[in-house]
Tab-separated table of C-alpha atoms in Angstrom:
chain	number	residue	atom	x	y	z
A	1	MET	CA	28.512	18.864	-44.004
A	2	LEU	CA	26.763	19.399	-40.604
A	3	ILE	CA	23.657	17.386	-39.645
A	4	LYS	CA	21.540	17.165	-36.522
A	5	VAL	CA	19.839	13.908	-35.333
A	6	TYR	CA	17.894	13.465	-32.123
A	7	GLY	CA	18.221	10.895	-29.358
A	8	SER	CA	17.421	10.851	-25.725
A	9	ALA	CA	18.946	10.325	-22.230
A	10	VAL	CA	17.015	9.130	-19.178
A	11	PHE	CA	17.714	10.664	-15.745
A	12	GLY	CA	15.581	9.253	-12.969
A	13	ILE	CA	12.346	8.439	-14.659
A	14	GLU	CA	12.378	11.464	-16.908
A	15	ALA	CA	13.990	11.779	-20.342
A	16	THR	CA	16.076	14.613	-21.752
A	17	THR	CA	16.321	15.167	-25.499
A	18	ILE	CA	19.944	14.811	-26.872
A	19	VAL	CA	20.993	16.606	-30.028
A	20	VAL	CA	23.668	14.583	-31.917
A	21	GLU	CA	25.511	17.015	-34.196
A	22	VAL	CA	27.642	15.236	-36.911
A	23	ASN	CA	30.142	17.378	-38.820
A	24	ILE	CA	32.242	15.737	-41.653
A	25	ASP	CA	35.124	17.802	-43.011
A	26	LYS	CA	38.473	17.424	-44.809
A	27	GLY	CA	41.141	15.416	-42.936
A	28	ILE	CA	41.186	12.050	-41.132
A	29	GLY	CA	39.873	11.296	-37.598
A	30	TYR	CA	36.936	10.350	-35.494
A	31	HIS	CA	36.151	12.654	-32.597
A	32	LEU	CA	33.158	11.950	-30.231
A	33	VAL	CA	32.571	14.654	-27.636
A	34	GLY	CA	29.809	15.615	-25.142
A	35	LEU	CA	30.702	13.411	-22.084
A	36	PRO	CA	30.019	9.951	-23.608
A	37	ASP	CA	30.723	6.887	-21.507
A	38	ASN	CA	32.788	3.894	-22.684
A	39	ALA	CA	29.840	2.090	-24.240
A	40	ILE	CA	29.268	5.102	-26.476
A	41	LYS	CA	32.975	5.617	-27.298
A	42	GLU	CA	33.095	1.943	-28.543
A	43	SER	CA	30.128	2.553	-30.773
A	44	ASN	CA	32.291	3.460	-33.820
A	45	PHE	CA	33.411	-0.225	-34.065
A	46	ARG	CA	29.854	-1.527	-33.983
A	47	ILE	CA	28.664	1.257	-36.377
A	48	ALA	CA	31.539	0.503	-38.865
A	49	ALA	CA	30.764	-3.251	-38.964
A	50	ALA	CA	26.967	-2.737	-39.162
A	51	LEU	CA	27.354	-0.336	-42.119
A	52	GLN	CA	29.782	-2.414	-43.951
A	53	ASN	CA	27.574	-5.556	-43.680
A	54	ASN	CA	24.715	-3.501	-45.055
A	55	GLY	CA	26.516	-2.007	-48.059
A	56	TYR	CA	27.481	1.383	-46.553
A	57	ARG	CA	30.656	2.709	-44.950
A	58	ILE	CA	32.065	5.309	-42.625
A	59	PRO	CA	33.696	7.895	-44.809
A	60	GLY	CA	37.486	8.228	-44.488
A	61	LYS	CA	37.360	11.926	-43.556
A	62	LYS	CA	37.337	13.963	-40.309
A	63	ILE	CA	34.242	13.100	-38.424
A	64	THR	CA	33.244	15.257	-35.263
A	65	ILE	CA	30.313	14.271	-33.280
A	66	ASN	CA	28.935	16.446	-30.471
A	67	MET	CA	26.218	15.128	-28.059
A	68	ALA	CA	24.458	18.283	-26.822
A	69	PRO	CA	24.034	19.394	-24.042
A	70	ALA	CA	27.713	18.729	-23.809
A	71	ASP	CA	27.879	18.987	-19.949
A	72	LEU	CA	25.303	16.214	-19.324
A	73	ARG	CA	26.821	12.701	-19.011
A	74	LYS	CA	25.562	10.147	-21.635
A	75	GLU	CA	25.739	6.470	-20.972
A	76	GLY	CA	24.738	3.118	-22.777
A	77	SER	CA	24.760	1.676	-26.191
A	78	ALA	CA	21.276	2.984	-27.228
A	79	TYR	CA	22.944	5.858	-29.313
A	80	ASP	CA	24.356	3.471	-31.904
A	81	LEU	CA	21.555	3.932	-34.441
A	82	THR	CA	21.338	7.728	-33.804
A	83	LEU	CA	25.129	8.065	-34.517
A	84	ALA	CA	25.081	5.750	-37.542
A	85	ILE	CA	22.145	7.598	-39.239
A	86	GLY	CA	23.900	10.978	-38.501
A	87	ILE	CA	27.021	9.788	-40.118
A	88	LEU	CA	25.269	8.468	-43.203
A	89	THR	CA	23.315	11.645	-43.505
A	90	ALA	CA	26.212	13.987	-43.055
A	91	SER	CA	28.325	12.048	-45.652
A	92	ASN	CA	25.396	12.269	-48.217
A	93	GLN	CA	24.903	8.553	-48.314
A	94	ILE	CA	21.238	9.039	-47.554
A	95	ARG	CA	18.815	11.892	-47.814
A	96	SER	CA	18.104	14.110	-44.821
A	97	GLU	CA	14.901	16.040	-45.465
A	98	ASN	CA	12.754	14.479	-42.681
A	99	ILE	CA	15.389	13.376	-40.306
A	100	ASP	CA	14.734	16.153	-37.750
A	101	LYS	CA	11.055	15.026	-37.336
A	102	TYR	CA	12.055	11.723	-35.743
A	103	LEU	CA	13.673	10.700	-32.490
A	104	ILE	CA	15.998	7.652	-33.197
A	105	MET	CA	17.420	5.237	-30.734
A	106	GLY	CA	18.778	1.647	-30.819
A	107	GLU	CA	21.799	-0.552	-30.089
A	108	LEU	CA	23.435	-2.044	-33.188
A	109	SER	CA	24.656	-5.638	-33.612
A	110	LEU	CA	27.615	-6.104	-36.019
A	111	ASP	CA	25.202	-7.303	-38.823
A	112	GLY	CA	22.972	-4.241	-38.446
A	113	SER	CA	20.213	-5.801	-36.444
A	114	LEU	CA	18.880	-3.812	-33.407
A	115	GLN	CA	18.991	-4.866	-29.696
A	116	PRO	CA	16.388	-3.498	-27.182
A	117	ILE	CA	17.077	-0.387	-25.255
A	118	LYS	CA	16.128	0.815	-21.743
A	119	GLY	CA	13.643	3.660	-20.891
A	120	ALA	CA	11.622	3.545	-24.140
A	121	LEU	CA	8.496	4.751	-22.414
A	122	PRO	CA	9.939	7.937	-20.691
A	123	ILE	CA	11.677	8.678	-24.001
A	124	ALA	CA	8.394	8.356	-26.043
A	125	ILE	CA	6.615	10.657	-23.527
A	126	LYS	CA	9.286	13.249	-23.869
A	127	ALA	CA	9.303	12.886	-27.724
A	128	LYS	CA	5.541	13.679	-27.779
A	129	GLU	CA	6.048	16.685	-25.361
A	130	GLU	CA	8.692	18.124	-27.647
A	131	GLY	CA	6.597	17.830	-30.782
A	132	PHE	CA	8.395	15.067	-32.646
A	133	GLU	CA	6.390	13.341	-35.385
A	134	GLY	CA	7.717	9.866	-34.694
A	135	PHE	CA	9.980	7.639	-32.607
A	136	ILE	CA	12.105	4.968	-34.345
A	137	LEU	CA	13.448	2.218	-32.082
A	138	PRO	CA	14.026	-1.554	-31.826
A	139	LYS	CA	10.911	-3.737	-32.463
A	140	GLU	CA	11.141	-5.302	-28.954
A	141	ASN	CA	10.419	-1.878	-27.424
A	142	ALA	CA	7.701	-0.847	-29.833
A	143	ASN	CA	4.666	-1.872	-27.646
A	144	GLU	CA	6.122	-0.141	-24.618
A	145	ALA	CA	6.581	3.148	-26.571
A	146	ALA	CA	3.281	2.868	-28.430
A	147	VAL	CA	1.489	3.340	-25.092
A	148	VAL	CA	1.971	7.069	-25.757
A	149	ASN	CA	-0.982	8.324	-27.965
A	150	GLY	CA	-0.317	10.937	-30.583
A	151	LEU	CA	3.194	9.801	-31.410
A	152	LYS	CA	4.049	7.532	-34.459
A	153	VAL	CA	6.034	4.631	-33.125
A	154	TYR	CA	8.131	2.508	-35.632
A	155	GLY	CA	9.637	-0.687	-34.326
A	156	VAL	CA	12.506	-1.828	-36.598
A	157	GLU	CA	14.620	-4.986	-36.752
A	158	ASN	CA	17.571	-3.764	-38.867
A	159	ILE	CA	19.345	-0.562	-39.717
A	160	LYS	CA	18.551	-1.182	-43.423
A	161	GLU	CA	14.807	-0.553	-42.728
A	162	VAL	CA	15.735	2.918	-41.170
A	163	ILE	CA	17.995	3.751	-44.111
A	164	ASP	CA	15.353	2.825	-46.756
A	165	PHE	CA	12.726	4.743	-44.774
A	166	PHE	CA	14.758	7.995	-45.034
A	167	ASP	CA	16.505	7.484	-48.431
A	168	THR	CA	13.755	5.889	-50.563
A	169	ASP	CA	10.593	6.597	-48.535
A	170	ALA	CA	10.119	2.919	-47.980
A	171	PRO	CA	7.203	2.597	-45.489
A	172	LEU	CA	7.816	1.395	-41.906
A	173	GLU	CA	5.156	-0.566	-40.120
A	174	GLN	CA	3.647	1.674	-37.345
A	175	THR	CA	2.905	0.115	-33.950
A	176	VAL	CA	-0.428	1.217	-32.724
A	177	VAL	CA	-1.771	0.357	-29.195
A	178	ASP	CA	-5.233	1.368	-27.896
A	179	THR	CA	-3.760	2.095	-24.379
A	180	ARG	CA	-7.125	1.948	-22.459
A	181	GLN	CA	-8.507	-1.115	-24.241
A	182	GLU	CA	-5.142	-2.980	-24.143
A	183	PHE	CA	-4.714	-2.074	-20.302
A	184	TYR	CA	-8.252	-3.168	-19.254
A	185	GLU	CA	-8.226	-6.383	-21.372
A	186	HIS	CA	-4.998	-7.579	-19.856
A	187	LEU	CA	-5.651	-6.652	-16.117
A	188	SER	CA	-4.479	-9.700	-14.272
A	189	PHE	CA	-3.991	-10.930	-10.645
A	190	PRO	CA	-1.403	-13.430	-9.354
A	191	GLU	CA	-2.231	-17.076	-9.403
A	192	PHE	CA	-1.621	-17.445	-5.620
A	193	ASP	CA	-4.965	-17.387	-3.881
A	194	PHE	CA	-6.137	-17.117	-0.156
A	195	SER	CA	-8.361	-20.094	-0.604
A	196	ASP	CA	-5.176	-22.205	-0.379
A	197	VAL	CA	-4.501	-20.977	3.216
A	198	LYS	CA	-5.949	-23.314	5.816
A	199	GLY	CA	-7.039	-21.717	9.130
A	200	GLN	CA	-5.321	-18.351	9.959
A	201	GLU	CA	-8.641	-16.416	9.891
A	202	SER	CA	-7.281	-13.643	12.114
A	203	ILE	CA	-4.214	-13.212	9.932
A	204	LYS	CA	-6.373	-13.114	6.789
A	205	ARG	CA	-8.370	-10.324	8.436
A	206	CYS	CA	-5.145	-8.367	9.102
A	207	MET	CA	-4.086	-8.813	5.476
A	208	GLU	CA	-7.471	-7.574	4.358
A	209	ILE	CA	-7.203	-4.471	6.535
A	210	ALA	CA	-3.611	-3.810	5.243
A	211	ALA	CA	-4.763	-4.113	1.627
A	212	ALA	CA	-7.759	-1.955	2.161
A	213	GLY	CA	-5.786	0.905	3.664
A	214	GLY	CA	-2.370	0.311	2.058
A	215	HIS	CA	-0.833	-0.331	5.416
A	216	ASN	CA	2.675	-1.673	6.138
A	217	VAL	CA	2.564	-4.992	8.033
A	218	ILE	CA	4.976	-7.331	9.877
A	219	LEU	CA	4.211	-11.025	10.511
A	220	ILE	CA	5.952	-12.557	13.476
A	221	GLY	CA	5.876	-16.405	14.091
A	222	PRO	CA	7.813	-19.656	14.265
A	223	PRO	CA	9.119	-21.489	11.188
A	224	GLY	CA	6.339	-23.103	9.044
A	225	ALA	CA	3.448	-21.046	10.406
A	226	GLY	CA	2.730	-19.709	6.924
A	227	LYS	CA	4.164	-16.220	7.040
A	228	THR	CA	5.650	-16.332	3.527
A	229	MET	CA	2.617	-18.057	2.109
A	230	LEU	CA	0.373	-15.336	3.384
A	231	ALA	CA	2.675	-12.476	2.239
A	232	LYS	CA	2.767	-13.913	-1.353
A	233	ARG	CA	-0.961	-13.978	-1.582
A	234	LEU	CA	-1.353	-10.320	-0.535
A	235	PRO	CA	-1.135	-8.901	-4.090
A	236	SER	CA	-4.155	-11.088	-5.090
A	237	ILE	CA	-6.435	-9.109	-2.899
A	238	LEU	CA	-5.109	-5.686	-3.668
A	239	PRO	CA	-7.333	-3.559	-6.020
A	240	PRO	CA	-6.355	-3.565	-9.702
A	241	MET	CA	-4.053	-0.864	-10.801
A	242	THR	CA	-5.517	2.279	-12.350
A	243	LEU	CA	-4.225	3.493	-15.730
A	244	HIS	CA	-2.237	6.265	-14.065
A	245	GLU	CA	-0.567	3.751	-11.593
A	246	ALA	CA	0.197	1.387	-14.464
A	247	LEU	CA	1.871	4.223	-16.416
A	248	GLU	CA	3.981	5.278	-13.386
A	249	THR	CA	4.974	1.737	-12.571
A	250	THR	CA	5.825	0.917	-16.177
A	251	LYS	CA	8.063	3.931	-16.460
A	252	ILE	CA	10.229	2.795	-13.580
A	253	HIS	CA	10.482	-0.740	-14.929
A	254	SER	CA	11.224	0.658	-18.391
A	255	VAL	CA	14.296	2.613	-16.988
A	256	VAL	CA	15.897	-0.755	-15.888
A	257	GLY	CA	14.886	-2.528	-19.124
A	258	LYS	CA	12.300	-4.779	-17.596
A	259	VAL	CA	9.458	-4.075	-20.042
A	260	LYS	CA	10.082	-5.951	-23.237
A	261	ASN	CA	7.591	-7.075	-25.817
A	262	ARG	CA	4.679	-5.727	-23.841
A	263	GLY	CA	2.848	-2.441	-23.199
A	264	LEU	CA	1.668	-1.273	-19.766
A	265	MET	CA	2.199	-3.485	-16.755
A	266	SER	CA	-1.167	-4.794	-15.636
A	267	GLN	CA	-0.193	-6.512	-12.401
A	268	ARG	CA	0.980	-4.865	-9.236
A	269	PRO	CA	4.678	-5.571	-8.625
A	270	PHE	CA	5.746	-7.930	-5.849
A	271	ARG	CA	9.394	-7.589	-5.070
A	272	SER	CA	11.097	-9.956	-2.645
A	273	PRO	CA	14.909	-9.185	-2.428
A	274	HIS	CA	17.243	-11.559	-0.612
A	275	HIS	CA	18.523	-10.510	2.871
A	276	THR	CA	22.109	-10.107	1.515
A	277	ILE	CA	20.960	-7.070	-0.488
A	278	SER	CA	23.131	-3.890	-0.334
A	279	SER	CA	21.527	-0.413	0.686
A	280	ALA	CA	22.141	0.884	-2.859
A	281	ALA	CA	20.316	-2.039	-4.419
A	282	LEU	CA	17.446	-1.596	-2.026
A	283	VAL	CA	16.836	2.184	-2.252
A	284	GLY	CA	18.665	2.833	-5.544
A	285	GLY	CA	21.947	4.369	-6.285
A	286	GLY	CA	25.335	3.547	-7.821
A	287	SER	CA	27.795	5.967	-9.484
A	288	TYR	CA	25.119	6.480	-12.197
A	289	PRO	CA	21.825	6.136	-10.165
A	290	GLN	CA	19.374	3.399	-10.930
A	291	PRO	CA	16.019	2.626	-9.196
A	292	GLY	CA	16.236	0.237	-6.354
A	293	GLU	CA	13.900	-2.483	-5.135
A	294	ILE	CA	11.698	0.023	-3.254
A	295	SER	CA	11.006	1.957	-6.410
A	296	LEU	CA	10.435	-1.287	-8.472
A	297	ALA	CA	7.861	-2.083	-5.861
A	298	HIS	CA	6.129	1.273	-6.459
A	299	ASN	CA	2.234	0.756	-6.407
A	300	GLY	CA	2.872	-2.801	-5.206
A	301	VAL	CA	4.380	-4.857	-2.444
A	302	LEU	CA	7.869	-5.021	-1.069
A	303	PHE	CA	8.336	-8.319	0.839
A	304	LEU	CA	11.332	-8.600	3.253
A	305	ASP	CA	11.439	-12.113	4.381
A	306	GLU	CA	13.384	-12.799	7.618
A	307	LEU	CA	13.656	-9.096	8.412
A	308	PRO	CA	16.428	-9.402	11.252
A	309	GLU	CA	18.658	-11.205	8.768
A	310	PHE	CA	18.996	-7.951	6.775
A	311	GLU	CA	21.886	-5.677	7.696
A	312	ARG	CA	20.710	-3.051	10.170
A	313	ARG	CA	22.272	-0.274	7.974
A	314	VAL	CA	20.319	-1.532	4.937
A	315	LEU	CA	17.010	-1.396	6.814
A	316	GLU	CA	17.705	2.081	8.237
A	317	VAL	CA	17.942	3.673	4.773
A	318	MET	CA	14.328	2.804	4.161
A	319	ARG	CA	13.012	4.964	7.066
A	320	GLN	CA	12.725	8.173	5.061
A	321	PRO	CA	11.371	6.661	1.830
A	322	ILE	CA	8.616	4.854	3.810
A	323	GLU	CA	7.504	8.148	5.269
A	324	ASP	CA	7.917	10.307	2.164
A	325	ARG	CA	6.960	7.750	-0.504
A	326	GLU	CA	9.787	8.832	-2.707
A	327	VAL	CA	13.602	8.456	-2.550
A	328	THR	CA	16.061	11.165	-3.583
A	329	ILE	CA	19.566	10.076	-4.574
A	330	ALA	CA	22.080	12.960	-4.696
A	331	ARG	CA	25.458	12.939	-6.648
A	332	ALA	CA	27.942	15.680	-7.205
A	333	GLN	CA	26.630	16.492	-10.551
A	334	PHE	CA	22.969	15.838	-10.288
A	335	THR	CA	20.105	14.624	-8.104
A	336	VAL	CA	17.327	12.158	-9.190
A	337	THR	CA	14.149	11.331	-7.395
A	338	TYR	CA	12.333	7.977	-7.766
A	339	PRO	CA	8.791	7.331	-6.446
A	340	SER	CA	8.614	4.623	-3.852
A	341	SER	CA	4.962	4.371	-2.631
A	342	PHE	CA	4.838	0.640	-1.782
A	343	MET	CA	3.325	-1.569	0.869
A	344	LEU	CA	6.019	-3.000	3.069
A	345	VAL	CA	5.353	-6.571	4.286
A	346	ALA	CA	8.029	-8.066	6.527
A	347	SER	CA	8.194	-11.390	8.206
A	348	MET	CA	10.393	-12.548	11.093
A	349	ASN	CA	10.822	-15.486	13.523
A	350	PRO	CA	10.413	-14.313	17.137
A	351	SER	CA	13.976	-15.558	18.101
A	352	PRO	CA	17.147	-16.819	16.424
A	353	GLY	CA	16.001	-20.380	17.057
A	354	GLY	CA	12.650	-19.619	15.559
A	355	TYR	CA	10.506	-20.225	18.702
A	356	PHE	CA	9.597	-17.951	21.552
A	357	ASN	CA	8.559	-18.875	25.052
A	358	ASP	CA	7.711	-22.402	23.867
A	359	PRO	CA	8.846	-25.104	26.383
A	360	ASP	CA	8.316	-27.828	23.886
A	361	ALA	CA	10.476	-26.093	21.171
A	362	PRO	CA	13.290	-28.084	19.578
A	363	VAL	CA	15.553	-25.082	19.690
A	364	THR	CA	15.565	-22.405	22.354
A	365	SER	CA	17.520	-19.150	22.557
A	366	SER	CA	18.913	-17.275	25.552
A	367	PRO	CA	17.555	-13.900	26.509
A	368	ALA	CA	20.814	-12.316	25.366
A	369	GLU	CA	20.630	-14.048	21.944
A	370	MET	CA	17.000	-12.902	21.529
A	371	GLN	CA	17.893	-9.287	22.501
A	372	ARG	CA	20.750	-9.261	20.021
A	373	TYR	CA	18.493	-10.708	17.282
A	374	LEU	CA	15.510	-8.340	17.826
A	375	GLY	CA	17.956	-5.464	18.292
A	376	LYS	CA	18.682	-5.537	14.629
A	377	ILE	CA	15.313	-3.899	14.011
A	378	SER	CA	15.150	-0.388	15.278
A	379	GLY	CA	12.260	1.204	17.077
A	380	PRO	CA	11.871	3.988	14.558
A	381	LEU	CA	11.522	1.404	11.677
A	382	LEU	CA	8.887	-0.591	13.600
A	383	ASP	CA	7.091	2.660	14.319
A	384	ARG	CA	6.503	3.022	10.617
A	385	ILE	CA	4.864	-0.345	10.347
A	386	ASP	CA	1.147	0.012	10.999
A	387	ILE	CA	0.183	-3.542	11.788
A	388	HIS	CA	2.153	-6.077	13.803
A	389	ILE	CA	0.666	-9.520	13.926
A	390	GLU	CA	1.716	-12.842	15.495
A	391	VAL	CA	1.231	-15.895	13.208
A	392	THR	CA	0.707	-19.137	15.119
A	393	PRO	CA	1.119	-22.561	13.537
A	394	VAL	CA	-1.911	-24.189	11.983
A	395	PRO	CA	-3.294	-27.124	14.058
A	396	PHE	CA	-3.593	-30.559	12.293
A	397	ASP	CA	-7.357	-30.579	12.161
A	398	LYS	CA	-7.399	-27.327	10.170
A	399	LEU	CA	-4.588	-28.528	7.857
A	400	SER	CA	-6.458	-31.741	7.041
A	401	GLU	CA	-9.764	-29.991	6.336
A	402	GLU	CA	-11.026	-30.517	2.729
A	403	ARG	CA	-13.035	-27.284	2.761
A	404	LYS	CA	-11.298	-24.390	1.107
A	405	GLY	CA	-11.014	-20.991	2.711
A	406	GLU	CA	-12.450	-17.600	1.451
A	407	SER	CA	-11.114	-16.919	-1.988
A	408	SER	CA	-8.943	-13.862	-2.955
A	409	ALA	CA	-11.758	-12.604	-5.261
A	410	ILE	CA	-14.264	-12.366	-2.424
A	411	ILE	CA	-11.767	-10.552	-0.164
A	412	ARG	CA	-10.758	-8.275	-2.920
A	413	GLU	CA	-14.370	-7.096	-3.446
A	414	GLN	CA	-14.523	-5.936	0.190
A	415	VAL	CA	-11.077	-4.200	-0.222
A	416	GLU	CA	-12.216	-2.354	-3.342
A	417	ALA	CA	-15.384	-1.172	-1.717
A	418	ALA	CA	-13.276	0.278	1.193
A	419	ARG	CA	-10.877	1.807	-1.284
A	420	GLN	CA	-13.734	3.486	-3.204
A	421	LEU	CA	-14.822	5.198	0.023
A	422	GLN	CA	-11.350	6.419	0.505
A	423	THR	CA	-11.005	7.697	-3.069
A	424	ARG	CA	-14.192	9.764	-2.643
A	425	ARG	CA	-12.927	11.036	0.748
A	426	PHE	CA	-9.578	12.161	-0.622
A	427	LYS	CA	-10.597	13.206	-4.142
A	428	LYS	CA	-9.800	16.912	-3.469
A	429	ILE	CA	-6.529	16.206	-1.815
A	430	GLU	CA	-3.570	15.869	-4.136
A	431	GLY	CA	-1.237	12.892	-3.619
A	432	ILE	CA	-3.489	10.999	-1.090
A	433	HIS	CA	-5.560	7.967	-2.416
A	434	TYR	CA	-5.839	5.660	0.555
A	435	ASN	CA	-5.667	5.885	4.411
A	436	ALA	CA	-1.970	4.881	4.810
A	437	GLN	CA	-0.971	8.063	2.901
A	438	MET	CA	-2.706	10.496	5.356
A	439	GLY	CA	-0.595	13.065	7.113
A	440	THR	CA	-1.232	14.390	10.574
A	441	LYS	CA	-3.494	17.137	9.434
A	442	HIS	CA	-5.734	14.665	7.500
A	443	ILE	CA	-5.879	12.208	10.447
A	444	ARG	CA	-7.193	14.906	12.730
A	445	GLU	CA	-9.901	15.755	10.044
A	446	PHE	CA	-10.946	12.236	9.146
A	447	CYS	CA	-10.377	10.199	12.267
A	448	LYS	CA	-12.376	12.105	14.891
A	449	LEU	CA	-12.933	10.109	18.136
A	450	ASN	CA	-15.770	10.244	20.719
A	451	GLU	CA	-14.908	10.532	24.449
A	452	SER	CA	-14.914	6.753	25.167
A	453	SER	CA	-12.688	6.091	22.127
A	454	LYS	CA	-10.266	8.857	23.253
A	455	TYR	CA	-10.073	7.260	26.733
A	456	LEU	CA	-9.342	3.779	25.369
A	457	LEU	CA	-6.596	5.081	23.166
A	458	LYS	CA	-5.084	7.116	26.011
A	459	GLU	CA	-4.999	4.030	28.309
A	460	ALA	CA	-3.246	2.072	25.544
A	461	MET	CA	-0.727	4.837	24.881
A	462	GLN	CA	0.209	5.028	28.514
A	463	ARG	CA	0.233	1.253	29.120
A	464	LEU	CA	2.272	0.376	25.969
A	465	ASN	CA	4.343	3.528	26.072
A	466	LEU	CA	3.560	4.272	22.444
A	467	SER	CA	5.142	7.094	20.387
A	468	ALA	CA	3.230	9.912	18.648
A	469	ARG	CA	3.817	8.052	15.314
A	470	ALA	CA	2.394	4.866	16.694
A	471	TYR	CA	-0.665	6.944	17.775
A	472	ASP	CA	-1.185	8.132	14.150
A	473	ARG	CA	-0.732	4.600	12.904
A	474	ILE	CA	-3.544	3.216	15.198
A	475	LEU	CA	-5.922	5.940	14.071
A	476	LYS	CA	-5.124	5.123	10.384
A	477	VAL	CA	-5.728	1.545	10.848
A	478	ALA	CA	-8.902	2.236	12.834
A	479	ARG	CA	-10.129	4.385	10.030
A	480	THR	CA	-9.609	1.571	7.546
A	481	ILE	CA	-11.497	-0.993	9.799
A	482	ALA	CA	-14.408	1.510	9.817
A	483	ASP	CA	-14.192	1.799	5.988
A	484	LEU	CA	-14.436	-1.990	5.653
A	485	GLU	CA	-17.568	-1.869	7.730
A	486	GLY	CA	-18.831	1.074	5.590
A	487	ILE	CA	-19.151	3.252	8.712
A	488	GLU	CA	-18.383	7.023	8.617
A	489	GLY	CA	-17.259	7.378	12.271
A	490	VAL	CA	-14.427	5.700	14.100
A	491	VAL	CA	-15.766	4.020	17.231
A	492	GLU	CA	-14.409	1.986	20.266
A	493	ASN	CA	-14.336	-1.406	18.642
A	494	HIS	CA	-12.309	-0.021	15.640
A	495	ILE	CA	-9.802	1.563	18.044
A	496	SER	CA	-9.458	-1.620	20.260
A	497	GLU	CA	-8.975	-3.854	17.163
A	498	ALA	CA	-6.345	-1.379	15.804
A	499	ILE	CA	-4.452	-1.487	19.129
A	500	GLN	CA	-4.406	-5.237	18.961
A	501	TYR	CA	-2.221	-4.975	15.904
A	502	ARG	CA	0.687	-3.424	17.724
A	503	SER	CA	2.180	-6.710	19.057
A	504	LEU	CA	5.766	-5.546	19.211
A	505	ASP	CA	4.867	-2.565	21.419
A	506	ARG	CA	3.677	-4.881	24.150
A	507	GLU	CA	5.781	-6.137	27.076
A	508	GLY	CA	7.722	-9.315	26.488
A	509	TRP	CA	8.882	-8.480	22.930
A	510	LEU	CA	11.223	-5.624	22.693
A	511	GLY	CA	12.925	-4.352	25.837
């Protein structure tokens, strides 16, 4: 008897429906075809034990299973439940009237219990698109899949529940999530707060500008100046995620199996990889591509602490994704694209010893050592960072103050007001939501300068020998400063403040 059961494969952050055809005939043998990987090939042992421990068996006949489309590589153990139900149905051990209405996925334990799978959210979205009535999957993934409205989602703990559902019409408990209510009720912000930061008012101002316009920022200063402390508090002043951003972000995290026992992500991601990371782990890749740190930071913050300690080759692969806000990974058989619209926050010491031009410093570095250290960061990468700011140590009288600084909630209100201005400005332009995303055409349209502002910028360009990209970055930052003040036009003081945030372009740093 031939039977068809439906599963799904995830490529990039999109799912493709897989038709599992099970044919049982006279003879003996077990043949699994359709480019399965080793985890799928080993499934027959898990399935045999799970069925036996639940009072069923694999028939002693010739079983041929095809996973179509046959030229698409399938991977992972999530097809165990699909294959097991297909075998039971094809061997007439359970009824098969409604089996084609459901998409079935899950990894089996030897006792028949189900383990969580990766990519439940993209699979659920595809199941709804293709008109499936329901999606049966492990209970731990049910909340994640139930985010998709209009699809019946059944979270199960054991294969016996699925067998009884099809064979005896035993009801399964449907997981229902009111997506909007759930999302807005659970919106949250990190526990780190800017009120913990003593002094550093100018740096807080920079962080506010960076958050308001979505700008990349680099913090340069000696050890203990507070660079990491400031960077970790940046997510607390970013606007809350929109429902669309939360869905996009959750899809990426779902693909790598990081969304268990919860629905949509409500907090912007903050990723802080170690400097020993490989280029494949940072931008994504591998023989079977997975999202990297830059994609896991989508709609959030990617923090690279001690930037010059990262391998230069690793940093260089970020140049194109920072510009395009997506990364494309090509392999011989297929190409996948992951979104990577993140805020880059980097920190670094000004020299290998940690101190720069400080005669009282405990450790000094020679000019050659400094050049070698700073040379690890290329000019083109620095060009793509809008705001460069020097962080100076906090004096004792500031540290010992009892008074707390401005809280993240107050700063966030100002950031949100500026973002709302930008949302209205860009509402008719697809793919642009805040100032950092503007292209050259939009900069010319929305950052018009008067004569005195043009002269000021021209002087700075010539004196600092800035590139065309740095010119655009200054205009974007100036536009954000104007938005924070609620002013429509960009004027001299906005330009001059934006120029101040190009520390590494000044003499005495690089070159």
